[in-house]
Short mmCIF file of C-alpha atoms in Angstrom, two decimals:
data_model
loop_
_atom_site.label_atom_id
_atom_site.label_comp_id
_atom_site.label_asym_id
_atom_site.label_seq_id
_atom_site.Cartn_x
_atom_site.Cartn_y
_atom_site.Cartn_z
CA MET A 1 0.01 0.07 -0.01
CA LEU A 2 2.92 2.27 0.87
CA GLU A 3 4.76 1.59 -2.10
CA LYS A 4 1.87 2.34 -4.28
CA LEU A 5 1.38 5.73 -2.61
CA LEU A 6 5.01 6.52 -3.37
CA ASP A 7 4.94 5.48 -6.97
CA ASP A 8 1.71 7.10 -7.69
CA TRP A 9 2.97 10.26 -5.98
CA SER A 10 6.34 10.29 -7.78
CA ALA A 11 4.75 9.75 -11.22
CA ARG A 12 2.26 12.71 -10.49
CA SER A 13 4.64 15.11 -8.94
CA GLY A 14 7.48 14.44 -11.10
CA VAL A 15 9.83 14.34 -7.88
CA ALA A 16 12.17 11.00 -7.76
CA VAL A 17 11.45 8.74 -4.50
CA GLU A 18 14.24 6.74 -3.00
CA VAL A 19 12.90 3.97 -0.88
CA TRP A 20 15.59 2.89 1.79
CA ALA A 21 13.66 0.51 3.85
CA LEU A 22 10.14 -0.74 4.42
CA PRO A 23 9.10 -3.19 7.13
CA LYS A 24 9.24 -6.78 6.16
CA GLY A 25 6.49 -7.81 8.75
CA ASP A 26 3.14 -6.25 9.34
CA VAL A 27 2.77 -3.13 11.15
CA PRO A 28 0.14 -3.16 13.50
CA GLY A 29 -3.41 -1.87 12.38
CA PRO A 30 -3.61 1.74 14.03
CA ALA A 31 0.26 2.24 13.48
CA ALA A 32 0.11 1.25 9.84
CA ARG A 33 -2.82 3.64 9.21
CA ASN A 34 -1.27 6.59 11.03
CA VAL A 35 2.00 6.19 9.46
CA PHE A 36 0.57 6.07 6.11
CA ALA A 37 -1.51 9.19 6.85
CA ALA A 38 1.76 10.90 8.17
CA VAL A 39 3.75 10.15 4.73
CA GLN A 40 0.74 11.30 3.01
CA GLU A 41 0.99 14.63 4.59
CA ALA A 42 4.71 14.78 4.20
CA LEU A 43 4.41 14.15 0.54
CA THR A 44 1.65 16.85 0.54
CA GLY A 45 4.09 19.15 2.17
CA ILE A 46 6.73 18.39 0.02
CA GLU A 47 4.78 19.05 -3.34
CA ARG A 48 3.36 22.38 -1.96
CA HIS A 49 6.43 24.00 -0.47
CA GLY A 50 9.41 21.97 -0.81
CA ARG A 51 10.41 22.39 -4.41
CA ALA A 52 12.27 19.16 -3.99
CA ARG A 53 13.88 16.83 -6.75
CA THR A 54 14.35 13.70 -4.66
CA VAL A 55 12.57 12.20 -1.45
CA SER A 56 14.02 9.75 0.50
CA ILE A 57 12.06 7.50 2.55
CA ALA A 58 12.64 4.69 5.19
CA VAL A 59 10.12 2.93 7.68
CA THR A 60 11.82 0.25 9.81
CA LEU A 61 10.18 -1.88 12.44
CA SER A 62 12.31 -3.63 14.93
CA LEU A 63 12.35 -4.68 18.67
CA SER A 64 12.64 -1.18 20.03
CA GLY A 65 9.62 0.24 17.65
CA LEU A 66 8.87 1.87 14.48
CA ARG A 67 10.85 4.43 12.81
CA LEU A 68 9.68 6.86 9.86
CA THR A 69 12.10 9.01 8.11
CA VAL A 70 11.36 11.24 5.08
CA SER A 71 13.90 13.53 3.85
CA ASP A 72 13.87 15.71 0.83
CA ASP A 73 16.47 17.96 -1.00
CA GLY A 74 14.09 21.24 -1.47
CA HIS A 75 14.89 24.62 -0.19
CA GLY A 76 14.17 23.76 3.55
CA LEU A 77 10.96 25.09 4.97
CA ALA A 78 10.79 28.35 6.41
CA ASP A 79 8.76 28.89 9.63
CA GLY A 80 4.93 28.95 8.81
CA GLU A 81 5.37 26.73 5.76
CA ALA A 82 3.59 23.49 5.97
CA ASP A 83 2.37 24.24 9.35
CA ARG A 84 -0.99 22.29 8.63
CA GLU A 85 1.08 19.15 7.27
CA VAL A 86 3.16 19.26 10.21
CA ALA A 87 0.42 19.35 12.69
CA VAL A 88 -1.33 16.41 10.92
CA MET A 89 2.00 14.38 11.09
CA LYS A 90 2.35 15.14 14.63
CA ALA A 91 -1.01 14.11 15.43
CA CYS A 92 -0.91 10.93 13.63
CA PHE A 93 2.01 9.91 15.80
CA ALA A 94 0.70 11.10 19.11
CA GLU A 95 -2.53 9.13 18.42
CA ILE A 96 -0.48 5.97 18.56
CA GLY A 97 1.87 6.94 21.25
CA GLY A 98 4.80 8.36 19.11
CA GLU A 99 6.41 11.52 18.29
CA LEU A 100 7.55 13.32 15.38
CA THR A 101 10.05 16.07 14.74
CA VAL A 102 10.88 18.07 11.62
CA ASN A 103 14.37 19.45 11.04
CA ARG A 104 14.33 22.25 8.40
CA VAL A 105 17.78 23.44 6.91
CA SER A 106 17.27 26.50 4.84
CA GLY A 107 18.54 25.78 1.31
CA GLU A 108 19.08 21.90 2.00
CA GLY A 109 15.75 20.37 2.55
CA THR A 110 13.67 18.92 5.34
CA THR A 111 13.72 15.67 7.26
CA VAL A 112 10.65 14.30 9.28
CA THR A 113 11.58 11.83 11.68
CA GLY A 114 8.68 9.84 13.53
CA ILE A 115 9.25 7.28 16.47
CA VAL A 116 6.93 4.82 17.89
CA PRO A 117 8.36 2.84 20.75
CA ALA A 118 7.55 -0.66 20.76
CA ARG A 119 5.32 -0.74 23.96
CA ALA A 120 2.92 1.74 22.07
CA LEU A 121 2.78 -0.60 19.06
CA ARG A 122 1.56 -3.52 21.39
CA SER A 123 -1.34 -1.39 22.82
#
């Protein structure tokens, strides 16, 4: 499902997507839905504000939990840009017991990192 989203988005937006990692096993239901929604919002923000040529994504699932990383090589978001998308992504992760951070570097892109501890995935 996530791979199809990435393929479709890349074809539509013209932005290349590099997939670094996707989980081999199943992500628990609520976490899968919320991570998918967060990725959708990240892509929306990149398309609207980022002016990126390439997006890199990794979703890993381990004994310590789930980690999402979405990075782009765009201009780096200024304060106030993509606030709606960032708020939605943070809410998606908070709802499943996780946290999400956004690192913006002017002229170099933006990296979104979401972490859900294993204990929250079992709830």
